[in-house]
GROMACS .gro file of C-alpha atoms in nm:
model
  230
    1UNK     CA    1  -1.370  -0.653  -1.504
    2UNK     CA    2  -1.358  -0.334  -1.315
    3UNK     CA    3  -1.599  -0.084  -1.419
    4UNK     CA    4  -1.634   0.024  -1.805
    5UNK     CA    5  -1.365   0.023  -1.960
    6UNK     CA    6  -1.299   0.171  -2.339
    7UNK     CA    7  -1.256  -0.090  -2.596
    8UNK     CA    8  -0.862  -0.053  -2.624
    9UNK     CA    9  -0.810  -0.155  -2.319
   10UNK     CA   10  -1.031  -0.435  -2.280
   11UNK     CA   11  -0.727  -0.674  -2.433
   12UNK     CA   12  -0.453  -0.494  -2.244
   13UNK     CA   13  -0.690  -0.516  -1.891
   14UNK     CA   14  -0.800  -0.872  -1.896
   15UNK     CA   15  -0.441  -1.000  -1.940
   16UNK     CA   16  -0.360  -0.782  -1.637
   17UNK     CA   17  -0.304  -0.877  -1.248
   18UNK     CA   18  -0.387  -0.562  -0.967
   19UNK     CA   19  -0.281  -0.556  -0.699
   20UNK     CA   20  -0.375  -0.222  -0.507
   21UNK     CA   21  -0.651   0.046  -0.518
   22UNK     CA   22  -0.710   0.369  -0.363
   23UNK     CA   23  -0.955   0.649  -0.411
   24UNK     CA   24  -0.918   1.034  -0.355
   25UNK     CA   25  -1.267   1.098  -0.270
   26UNK     CA   26  -1.578   0.961  -0.389
   27UNK     CA   27  -1.502   1.013  -0.765
   28UNK     CA   28  -1.146   1.022  -0.819
   29UNK     CA   29  -0.978   0.650  -0.795
   30UNK     CA   30  -0.638   0.500  -0.898
   31UNK     CA   31  -0.595   0.113  -0.932
   32UNK     CA   32  -0.203  -0.027  -0.945
   33UNK     CA   33  -0.126  -0.329  -1.141
   34UNK     CA   34   0.207  -0.588  -1.267
   35UNK     CA   35   0.409  -0.407  -1.533
   36UNK     CA   36   0.316  -0.422  -1.946
   37UNK     CA   37   0.527  -0.363  -2.164
   38UNK     CA   38   0.811  -0.245  -1.931
   39UNK     CA   39   0.619   0.006  -1.735
   40UNK     CA   40   0.421  -0.047  -1.431
   41UNK     CA   41   0.031  -0.025  -1.511
   42UNK     CA   42  -0.177   0.250  -1.339
   43UNK     CA   43  -0.530   0.285  -1.465
   44UNK     CA   44  -0.765   0.599  -1.324
   45UNK     CA   45  -1.124   0.709  -1.272
   46UNK     CA   46  -1.311   1.017  -1.234
   47UNK     CA   47  -1.613   0.906  -1.209
   48UNK     CA   48  -1.620   0.681  -0.874
   49UNK     CA   49  -1.551   0.361  -1.123
   50UNK     CA   50  -1.782   0.372  -1.381
   51UNK     CA   51  -1.520   0.393  -1.602
   52UNK     CA   52  -1.161   0.359  -1.608
   53UNK     CA   53  -0.873   0.478  -1.846
   54UNK     CA   54  -0.459   0.416  -1.828
   55UNK     CA   55  -0.274   0.711  -1.684
   56UNK     CA   56   0.031   0.872  -1.922
   57UNK     CA   57   0.388   0.885  -1.820
   58UNK     CA   58   0.389   0.594  -1.639
   59UNK     CA   59   0.683   0.463  -1.438
   60UNK     CA   60   0.895   0.171  -1.549
   61UNK     CA   61   0.957  -0.133  -1.358
   62UNK     CA   62   1.314  -0.301  -1.271
   63UNK     CA   63   1.433  -0.616  -1.341
   64UNK     CA   64   1.258  -0.859  -1.095
   65UNK     CA   65   1.032  -0.553  -0.940
   66UNK     CA   66   0.692  -0.655  -0.828
   67UNK     CA   67   0.366  -0.522  -0.659
   68UNK     CA   68   0.212  -0.754  -0.415
   69UNK     CA   69  -0.167  -0.756  -0.378
   70UNK     CA   70  -0.238  -0.953  -0.006
   71UNK     CA   71  -0.438  -0.636   0.094
   72UNK     CA   72  -0.467  -0.408  -0.204
   73UNK     CA   73  -0.264  -0.189  -0.012
   74UNK     CA   74   0.036  -0.142  -0.214
   75UNK     CA   75  -0.112   0.187  -0.366
   76UNK     CA   76  -0.210   0.595  -0.169
   77UNK     CA   77  -0.378   0.854  -0.351
   78UNK     CA   78  -0.349   1.201  -0.112
   79UNK     CA   79  -0.419   1.522  -0.246
   80UNK     CA   80  -0.049   1.600  -0.392
   81UNK     CA   81   0.026   1.261  -0.574
   82UNK     CA   82   0.051   0.908  -0.532
   83UNK     CA   83   0.247   0.676  -0.409
   84UNK     CA   84   0.285   0.260  -0.458
   85UNK     CA   85   0.595   0.015  -0.326
   86UNK     CA   86   0.747  -0.288  -0.457
   87UNK     CA   87   0.951  -0.579  -0.357
   88UNK     CA   88   1.110  -0.899  -0.526
   89UNK     CA   89   1.463  -0.865  -0.626
   90UNK     CA   90   1.398  -0.498  -0.536
   91UNK     CA   91   1.198  -0.261  -0.381
   92UNK     CA   92   1.112   0.113  -0.412
   93UNK     CA   93   0.866   0.342  -0.343
   94UNK     CA   94   0.735   0.544  -0.642
   95UNK     CA   95   0.579   0.896  -0.607
   96UNK     CA   96   0.414   1.090  -0.845
   97UNK     CA   97   0.371   1.444  -0.836
   98UNK     CA   98  -0.042   1.563  -0.960
   99UNK     CA   99   0.093   1.933  -1.015
  100UNK     CA  100   0.440   1.844  -1.235
  101UNK     CA  101   0.299   1.496  -1.371
  102UNK     CA  102   0.630   1.341  -1.321
  103UNK     CA  103   0.779   1.058  -1.118
  104UNK     CA  104   1.041   0.967  -0.828
  105UNK     CA  105   1.192   0.643  -0.772
  106UNK     CA  106   1.321   0.579  -0.423
  107UNK     CA  107   1.466   0.271  -0.292
  108UNK     CA  108   1.394   0.131   0.034
  109UNK     CA  109   1.526  -0.004   0.379
  110UNK     CA  110   1.300  -0.324   0.340
  111UNK     CA  111   1.402  -0.649   0.333
  112UNK     CA  112   1.451  -0.713  -0.035
  113UNK     CA  113   1.590  -0.953  -0.329
  114UNK     CA  114   1.351  -1.243  -0.323
  115UNK     CA  115   1.067  -1.298  -0.471
  116UNK     CA  116   0.857  -1.311  -0.158
  117UNK     CA  117   1.008  -1.030   0.001
  118UNK     CA  118   0.910  -0.644  -0.013
  119UNK     CA  119   0.656  -0.356   0.092
  120UNK     CA  120   0.333  -0.509   0.090
  121UNK     CA  121   0.129  -0.238   0.248
  122UNK     CA  122   0.155   0.135   0.298
  123UNK     CA  123  -0.027   0.408   0.496
  124UNK     CA  124   0.046   0.743   0.464
  125UNK     CA  125  -0.045   0.994   0.854
  126UNK     CA  126   0.016   1.332   0.806
  127UNK     CA  127   0.392   1.377   0.862
  128UNK     CA  128   0.458   1.044   0.759
  129UNK     CA  129   0.451   0.715   0.470
  130UNK     CA  130   0.430   0.371   0.677
  131UNK     CA  131   0.530   0.104   0.493
  132UNK     CA  132   0.493  -0.289   0.590
  133UNK     CA  133   0.589  -0.612   0.467
  134UNK     CA  134   0.851  -0.870   0.498
  135UNK     CA  135   0.903  -1.211   0.406
  136UNK     CA  136   0.584  -1.364   0.286
  137UNK     CA  137   0.749  -1.751   0.342
  138UNK     CA  138   0.875  -1.668   0.673
  139UNK     CA  139   0.545  -1.563   0.886
  140UNK     CA  140   0.739  -1.443   1.228
  141UNK     CA  141   1.043  -1.296   1.062
  142UNK     CA  142   1.080  -0.937   1.185
  143UNK     CA  143   1.413  -0.796   0.999
  144UNK     CA  144   1.347  -0.524   0.791
  145UNK     CA  145   0.963  -0.549   0.774
  146UNK     CA  146   0.849  -0.210   0.874
  147UNK     CA  147   0.948   0.165   0.797
  148UNK     CA  148   0.893   0.505   0.813
  149UNK     CA  149   0.941   0.756   0.550
  150UNK     CA  150   0.956   1.168   0.584
  151UNK     CA  151   1.147   1.454   0.428
  152UNK     CA  152   1.316   1.207   0.171
  153UNK     CA  153   1.472   0.980   0.443
  154UNK     CA  154   1.386   0.691   0.581
  155UNK     CA  155   1.355   0.511   0.963
  156UNK     CA  156   1.320   0.171   1.098
  157UNK     CA  157   1.131   0.059   1.415
  158UNK     CA  158   1.276   0.070   1.746
  159UNK     CA  159   1.071  -0.228   1.794
  160UNK     CA  160   0.913  -0.386   1.459
  161UNK     CA  161   0.575  -0.545   1.434
  162UNK     CA  162   0.586  -0.899   1.529
  163UNK     CA  163   0.621  -1.029   1.197
  164UNK     CA  164   0.516  -1.060   0.836
  165UNK     CA  165   0.289  -0.787   0.772
  166UNK     CA  166   0.081  -0.796   0.464
  167UNK     CA  167  -0.171  -0.489   0.564
  168UNK     CA  168  -0.160  -0.165   0.727
  169UNK     CA  169  -0.426   0.091   0.845
  170UNK     CA  170  -0.435   0.444   0.950
  171UNK     CA  171  -0.689   0.533   1.211
  172UNK     CA  172  -0.636   0.947   1.235
  173UNK     CA  173  -0.904   1.047   1.512
  174UNK     CA  174  -0.744   0.802   1.788
  175UNK     CA  175  -0.379   0.805   1.570
  176UNK     CA  176  -0.316   0.495   1.573
  177UNK     CA  177  -0.161   0.254   1.333
  178UNK     CA  178  -0.333  -0.117   1.303
  179UNK     CA  179  -0.049  -0.357   1.080
  180UNK     CA  180  -0.215  -0.707   1.074
  181UNK     CA  181  -0.050  -1.052   0.843
  182UNK     CA  182  -0.101  -1.444   0.910
  183UNK     CA  183   0.031  -1.445   1.212
  184UNK     CA  184  -0.060  -1.188   1.422
  185UNK     CA  185  -0.161  -0.792   1.475
  186UNK     CA  186   0.031  -0.512   1.614
  187UNK     CA  187  -0.043  -0.159   1.684
  188UNK     CA  188   0.189   0.151   1.678
  189UNK     CA  189   0.074   0.513   1.872
  190UNK     CA  190   0.396   0.688   1.730
  191UNK     CA  191   0.391   0.617   1.374
  192UNK     CA  192   0.573   0.293   1.391
  193UNK     CA  193   0.861   0.383   1.548
  194UNK     CA  194   0.749   0.126   1.824
  195UNK     CA  195   0.488  -0.147   1.761
  196UNK     CA  196   0.342  -0.347   2.007
  197UNK     CA  197   0.131  -0.679   1.894
  198UNK     CA  198  -0.200  -0.753   2.015
  199UNK     CA  199  -0.302  -1.015   1.864
  200UNK     CA  200  -0.175  -1.404   1.716
  201UNK     CA  201  -0.509  -1.411   1.525
  202UNK     CA  202  -0.373  -1.404   1.143
  203UNK     CA  203  -0.522  -1.178   0.891
  204UNK     CA  204  -0.424  -1.023   0.537
  205UNK     CA  205  -0.621  -0.697   0.509
  206UNK     CA  206  -0.701  -0.408   0.709
  207UNK     CA  207  -0.904  -0.068   0.619
  208UNK     CA  208  -1.059   0.241   0.760
  209UNK     CA  209  -1.428   0.230   0.739
  210UNK     CA  210  -1.551   0.523   0.477
  211UNK     CA  211  -1.602   0.791   0.801
  212UNK     CA  212  -1.263   0.704   0.926
  213UNK     CA  213  -1.392   0.592   1.259
  214UNK     CA  214  -1.336   0.209   1.279
  215UNK     CA  215  -1.086  -0.052   1.134
  216UNK     CA  216  -1.171  -0.349   0.991
  217UNK     CA  217  -0.988  -0.649   0.895
  218UNK     CA  218  -1.024  -0.966   0.683
  219UNK     CA  219  -0.848  -1.278   0.620
  220UNK     CA  220  -0.822  -1.640   0.510
  221UNK     CA  221  -1.191  -1.847   0.514
  222UNK     CA  222  -1.398  -1.566   0.532
  223UNK     CA  223  -1.266  -1.403   0.861
  224UNK     CA  224  -1.332  -1.058   0.905
  225UNK     CA  225  -1.301  -0.855   1.242
  226UNK     CA  226  -1.405  -0.494   1.378
  227UNK     CA  227  -1.112  -0.343   1.603
  228UNK     CA  228  -1.317  -0.172   1.963
  229UNK     CA  229  -1.092   0.055   2.113
  230UNK     CA  230  -1.125   0.094   2.488
   0.00000   0.00000   0.00000
């Protein structure tokens, strides 16, 4: 159970599976879940997770469209709205505008068409949205496993991450983006145009600490790591 949920939501939540979580601040946050009744499920809190309610005006999901929970990073909340990425038979970005209270869906260039393919994690910088993923059955696959998005246009990397990646984190103070996956970790200092591999140790998720100065990663068998910059 995630916090306290009203009676009319309990049954729905018990049958639901959550994929991503993101907070704007210490009070307001959002959770993305698998579609229910043809629409994506998004819960929101305004009290730091003590209670949750279903968002109104939820966007529809296409047949075969899925969200991945590998790193809980397929959803990003920022000052203007929400963004979440999907995969499966199709891969889309879904944008929610807080001001206009409406959704926009945009197709993506990432690998898609199979249940194991698509966007697995998102990170937002000041100028771009970064996405990583690929195919979790092909750990070393570099085909369309990342892109960056800005001003309604996509750009694939000149040098992509060295395999399927399930987690991503943006360390703003160092202008550094980290992508992690079961086959290793990569970094980029040019907002995802060129990725360089720096480790072959597998991790599933990458997060930035609450003070925004340290990158952490977690993986199988309880593996946890912290990134030190030299």
